[in-house]
XYZ file of C-alpha atoms in Angstrom:
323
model
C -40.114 18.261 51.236
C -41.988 19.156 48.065
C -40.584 18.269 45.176
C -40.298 20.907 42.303
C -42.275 20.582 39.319
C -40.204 20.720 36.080
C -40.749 24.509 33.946
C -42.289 24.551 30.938
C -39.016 25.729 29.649
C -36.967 23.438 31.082
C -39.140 20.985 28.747
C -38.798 22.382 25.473
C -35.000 23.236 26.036
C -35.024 18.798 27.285
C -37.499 18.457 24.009
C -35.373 20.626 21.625
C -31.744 18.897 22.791
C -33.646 15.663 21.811
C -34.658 16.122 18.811
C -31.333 17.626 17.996
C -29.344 14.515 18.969
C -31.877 12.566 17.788
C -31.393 14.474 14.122
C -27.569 14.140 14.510
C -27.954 9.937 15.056
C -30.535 9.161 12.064
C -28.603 10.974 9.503
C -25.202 9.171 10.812
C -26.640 6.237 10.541
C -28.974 6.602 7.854
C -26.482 9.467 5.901
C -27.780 10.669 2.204
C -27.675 8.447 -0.731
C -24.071 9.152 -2.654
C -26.350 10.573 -5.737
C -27.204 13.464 -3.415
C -23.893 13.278 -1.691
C -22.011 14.204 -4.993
C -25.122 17.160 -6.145
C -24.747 18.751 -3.016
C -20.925 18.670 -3.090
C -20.708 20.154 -6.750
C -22.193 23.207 -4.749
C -19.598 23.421 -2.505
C -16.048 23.632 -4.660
C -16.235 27.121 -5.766
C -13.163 27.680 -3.576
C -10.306 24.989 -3.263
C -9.635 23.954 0.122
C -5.636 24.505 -0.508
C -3.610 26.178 -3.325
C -0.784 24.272 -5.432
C 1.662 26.180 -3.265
C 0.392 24.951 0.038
C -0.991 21.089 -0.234
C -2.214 20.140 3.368
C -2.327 16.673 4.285
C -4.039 17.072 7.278
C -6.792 19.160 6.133
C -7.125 16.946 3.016
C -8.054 13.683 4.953
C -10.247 15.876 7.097
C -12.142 16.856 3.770
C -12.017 13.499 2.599
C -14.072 12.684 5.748
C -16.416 15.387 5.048
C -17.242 13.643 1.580
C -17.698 10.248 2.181
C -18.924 10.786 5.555
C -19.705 6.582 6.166
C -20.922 6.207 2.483
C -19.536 3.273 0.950
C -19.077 5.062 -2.486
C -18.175 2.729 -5.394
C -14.815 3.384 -7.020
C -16.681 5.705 -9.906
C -18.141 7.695 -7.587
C -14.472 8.221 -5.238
C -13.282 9.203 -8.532
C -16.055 11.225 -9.318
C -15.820 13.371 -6.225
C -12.207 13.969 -6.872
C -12.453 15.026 -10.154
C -15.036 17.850 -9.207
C -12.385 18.318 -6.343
C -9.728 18.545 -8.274
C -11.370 20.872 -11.365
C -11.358 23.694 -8.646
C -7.769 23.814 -8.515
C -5.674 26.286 -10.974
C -2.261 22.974 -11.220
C -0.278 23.131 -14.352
C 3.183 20.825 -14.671
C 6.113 22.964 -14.172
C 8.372 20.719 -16.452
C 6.463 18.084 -18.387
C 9.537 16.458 -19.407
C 10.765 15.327 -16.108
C 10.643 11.344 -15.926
C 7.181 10.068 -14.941
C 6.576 8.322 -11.216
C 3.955 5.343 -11.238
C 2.674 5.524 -7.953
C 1.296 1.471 -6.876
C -1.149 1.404 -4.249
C -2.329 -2.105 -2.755
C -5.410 -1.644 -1.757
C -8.996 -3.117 -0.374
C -11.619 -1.598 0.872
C -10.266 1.314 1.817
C -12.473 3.871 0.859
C -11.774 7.168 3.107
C -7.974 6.923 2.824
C -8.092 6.694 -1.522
C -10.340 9.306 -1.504
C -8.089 11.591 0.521
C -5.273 9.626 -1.119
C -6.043 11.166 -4.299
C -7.564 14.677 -3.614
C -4.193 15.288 -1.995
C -1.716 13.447 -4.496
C -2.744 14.707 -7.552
C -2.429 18.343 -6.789
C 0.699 17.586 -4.892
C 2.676 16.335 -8.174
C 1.429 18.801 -9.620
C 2.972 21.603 -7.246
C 5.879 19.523 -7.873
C 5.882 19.385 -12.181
C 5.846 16.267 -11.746
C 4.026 13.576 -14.284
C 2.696 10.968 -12.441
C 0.057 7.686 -12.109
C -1.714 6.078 -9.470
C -2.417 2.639 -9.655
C -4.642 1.032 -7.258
C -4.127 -2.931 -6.842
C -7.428 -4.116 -5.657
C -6.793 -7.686 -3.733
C -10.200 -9.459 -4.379
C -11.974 -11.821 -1.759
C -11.627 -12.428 1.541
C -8.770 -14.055 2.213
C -6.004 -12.213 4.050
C -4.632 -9.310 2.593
C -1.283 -9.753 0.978
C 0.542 -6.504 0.209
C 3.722 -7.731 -1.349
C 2.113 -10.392 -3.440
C 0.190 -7.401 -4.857
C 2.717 -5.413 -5.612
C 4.189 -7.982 -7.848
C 1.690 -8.437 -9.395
C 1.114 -4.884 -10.693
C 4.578 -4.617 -11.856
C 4.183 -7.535 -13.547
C 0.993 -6.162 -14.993
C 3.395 -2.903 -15.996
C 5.484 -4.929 -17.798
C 2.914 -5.693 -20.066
C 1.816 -2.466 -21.338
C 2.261 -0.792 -24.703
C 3.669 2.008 -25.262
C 0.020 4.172 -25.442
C -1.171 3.006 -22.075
C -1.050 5.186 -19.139
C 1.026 2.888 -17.226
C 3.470 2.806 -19.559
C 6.802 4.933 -19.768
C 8.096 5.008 -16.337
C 10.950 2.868 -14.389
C 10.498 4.560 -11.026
C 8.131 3.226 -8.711
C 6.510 4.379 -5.347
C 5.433 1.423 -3.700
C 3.101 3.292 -1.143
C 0.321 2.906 1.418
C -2.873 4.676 0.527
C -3.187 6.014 4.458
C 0.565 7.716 4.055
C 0.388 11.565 2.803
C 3.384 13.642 2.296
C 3.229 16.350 4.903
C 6.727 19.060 3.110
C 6.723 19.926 0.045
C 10.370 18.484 -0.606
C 9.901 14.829 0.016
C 12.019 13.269 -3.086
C 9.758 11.594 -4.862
C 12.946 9.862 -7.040
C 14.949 7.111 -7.948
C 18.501 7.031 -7.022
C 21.580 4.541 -6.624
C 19.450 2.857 -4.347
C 15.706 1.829 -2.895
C 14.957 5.212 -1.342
C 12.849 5.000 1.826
C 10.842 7.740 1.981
C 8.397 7.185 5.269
C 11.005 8.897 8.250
C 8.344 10.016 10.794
C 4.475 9.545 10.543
C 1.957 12.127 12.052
C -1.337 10.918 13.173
C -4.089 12.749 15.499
C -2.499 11.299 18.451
C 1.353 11.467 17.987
C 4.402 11.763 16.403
C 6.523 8.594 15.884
C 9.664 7.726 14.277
C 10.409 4.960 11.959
C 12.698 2.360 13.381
C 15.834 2.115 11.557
C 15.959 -0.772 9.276
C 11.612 -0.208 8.122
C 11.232 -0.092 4.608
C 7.697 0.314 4.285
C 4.519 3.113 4.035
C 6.586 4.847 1.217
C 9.786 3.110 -0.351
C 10.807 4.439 -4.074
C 12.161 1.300 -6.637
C 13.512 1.603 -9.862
C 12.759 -0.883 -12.307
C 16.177 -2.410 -12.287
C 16.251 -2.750 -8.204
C 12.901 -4.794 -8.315
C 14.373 -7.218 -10.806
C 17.527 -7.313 -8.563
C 15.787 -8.707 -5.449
C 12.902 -10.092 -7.287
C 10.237 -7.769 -6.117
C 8.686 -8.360 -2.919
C 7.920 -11.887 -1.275
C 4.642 -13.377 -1.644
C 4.674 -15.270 1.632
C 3.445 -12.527 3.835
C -0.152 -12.827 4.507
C -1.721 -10.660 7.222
C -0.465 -7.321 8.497
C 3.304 -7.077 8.662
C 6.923 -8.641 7.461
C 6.791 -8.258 3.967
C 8.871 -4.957 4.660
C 11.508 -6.272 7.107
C 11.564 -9.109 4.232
C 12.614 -6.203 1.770
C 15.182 -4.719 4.151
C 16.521 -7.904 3.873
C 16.594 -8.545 0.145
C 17.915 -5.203 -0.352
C 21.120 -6.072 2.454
C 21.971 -9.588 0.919
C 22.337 -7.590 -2.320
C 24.904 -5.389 -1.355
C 22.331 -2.443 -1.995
C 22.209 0.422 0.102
C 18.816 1.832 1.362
C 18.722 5.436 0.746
C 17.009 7.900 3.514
C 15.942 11.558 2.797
C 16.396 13.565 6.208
C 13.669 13.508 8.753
C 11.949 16.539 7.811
C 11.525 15.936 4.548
C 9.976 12.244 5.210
C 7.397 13.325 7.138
C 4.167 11.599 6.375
C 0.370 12.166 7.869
C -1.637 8.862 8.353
C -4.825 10.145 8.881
C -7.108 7.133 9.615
C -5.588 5.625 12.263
C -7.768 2.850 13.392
C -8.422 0.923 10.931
C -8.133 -2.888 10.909
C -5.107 -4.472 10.524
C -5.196 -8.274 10.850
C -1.679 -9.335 11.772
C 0.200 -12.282 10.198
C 0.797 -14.464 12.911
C 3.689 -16.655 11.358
C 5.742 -13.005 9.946
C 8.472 -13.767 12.554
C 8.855 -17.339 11.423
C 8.970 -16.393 7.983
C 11.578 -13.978 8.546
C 13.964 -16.351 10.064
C 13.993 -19.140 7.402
C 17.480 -20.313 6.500
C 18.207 -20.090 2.975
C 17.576 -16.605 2.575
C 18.937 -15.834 -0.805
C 17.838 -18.876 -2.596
C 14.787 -18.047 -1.411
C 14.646 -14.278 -2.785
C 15.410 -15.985 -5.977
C 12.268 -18.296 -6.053
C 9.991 -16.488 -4.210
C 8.932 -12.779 -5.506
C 7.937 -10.624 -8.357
C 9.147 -13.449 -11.270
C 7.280 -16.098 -9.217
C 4.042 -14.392 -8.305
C 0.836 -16.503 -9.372
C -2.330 -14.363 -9.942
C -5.297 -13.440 -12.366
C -5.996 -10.038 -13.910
C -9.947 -10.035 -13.314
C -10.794 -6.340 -13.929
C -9.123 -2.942 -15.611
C -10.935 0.541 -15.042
C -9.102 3.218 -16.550
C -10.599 5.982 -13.992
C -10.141 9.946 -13.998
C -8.120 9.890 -11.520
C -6.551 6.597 -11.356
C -6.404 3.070 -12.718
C -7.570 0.851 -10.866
C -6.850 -2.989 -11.462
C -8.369 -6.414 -9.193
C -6.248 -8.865 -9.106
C -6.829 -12.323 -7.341
């Protein structure tokens, strides 16, 4: 039997697909420099993606996506892209004198979640009348990430301010995950009698999944005078995971109570997924130490050890690396 002879068109529709996917892998891999990145996206705000009245988290991280599309921007150019972002939308503050939220972020390498981080929280408060700052605690090196011991150390870095700096002036504190977005428009960003957990169920591309019942983590609000109660957060934790159920605890031995909003209105969207998260392998031996409240009292936010290495007072958000 004779075998057929490929058509010429055939060929060119096998030679076209080619080049096509061929196209599609060089500029994934090789993608545009971020000067060209940020020209072409000036072009390209002459409509916000959502109004003040309807903030989409969802769509947000998707945009987010779109901008940094595997660049590894520097900080000044995240904030740079935000800002041009951000100029397209018409947000004014409702009430100006309503008490100001400092939002703390720890943070490292994280680039796609602060960028949709901030193109979606800024606007958001804003909806709200809200004042509000976001402060990203950079952990520097390579050692494992330690979210608590971070935390500390920006409130301790709080503390210090004057009365001019931006930080200054507010004793209500969101200690949040950069990959957590706030889906309703009603999630009560507040302090109240006590901790307020804020992170009920968390959206992703794949699922829907409630919280567990004692997590205090992705979200959790803190006034000033709660953190000094329990002494922050512990700086034990090193890896992925405990330093919440450590909080829970702190919180309990206390005789605080852990306040919950309902489950629509702590609704969160987490849109990057998969990234890395290196688990702490000795979180469930830390947890069960005896001595539990003489250890809150010597090991937290008046006991953290760390160095201030770098301050950028950004557009968008201060940033501070802390070792």
């Amino acid at each position: 039997m004779a075998h057929k002879t490929p058509s010429k068109t055939n060929l060119i529709l096998c030679l076209f697909f080619l080049i096509c996917f061929l196209y599609f892998k060089i500029n994934r891999y090789f993608p545009k420099p971020a000067s060209k990145l940020l020209a072409s996206f000036k072009l390209s705000t002459t409509k916000p993606l959502f109004s003040c009245k309807d903030p989409d988290a969802r769509e947000n991280f998707k945009r987010a996506r779109e901008l940094l599309f595997k660049q590894n921007l520097s900080l000044a150019e995240i904030d740079q892209i935000a800002t041009v972002e951000l100029s397209s939308y018409n947000c004014s503050y409702k009430d100006p004198t309503e008490p100001k939220i400092l939002i703390v972020v720890p943070y490292r390498s994280r680039e796609l979640d602060l960028l949709s981080f901030i193109i979606h929280m800024v606007p958001y408060f804003r909806h709200l009348g809200r004042k509000m700052e976001i402060l990203i605690a950079e952990q520097s090196g390579t050692g494992p990430f330690n979210r608590g011991k971070i935390f500390n150390a920006a409130i301790r870095e709080i503390k210090k301010t004057s009365d001019r700096d931006r930080l200054s002036g507010s004793t209500c504190f969101a200690f949040h995950d950069v990959d957590k977005l706030p889906v309703n428009l009603d999630v009560p960003y507040s302090c109240t009698t006590g901790p307020q957990q804020l992170v009920r169920v968390v959206h992703n591309d794949f699922r829907i999944q409630d919280t567990y019942s004692t997590f205090l983590g992705g979200v959790t609000m803190f006034s000033m005078d709660q953190l000094d109660r329990i002494n922050g957060a512990s700086n034990s934790f090193e890896g992925w995971g405990g330093e919440d159920d450590d909080l829970w605890q702190r919180i309990q031995m206390i005789g605080m109570k852990v306040v919950k909003p309902d489950k629509i209105k702590g609704q969160f969207y987490e849109g990057n997924f998969y990234h890395s998260r290196d688990k702490n392998p000795n979180r469930k031996k830390l947890l069960n130490r005896p001595n539990r409240k003489s250890l809150m009292l010597n090991d937290g936010l008046r006991q953290v050890n760390y160095t201030l290495e770098s301050r950028v007072n950004y557009n968008t958000f201060v940033w501070l690396l802390l070792n």
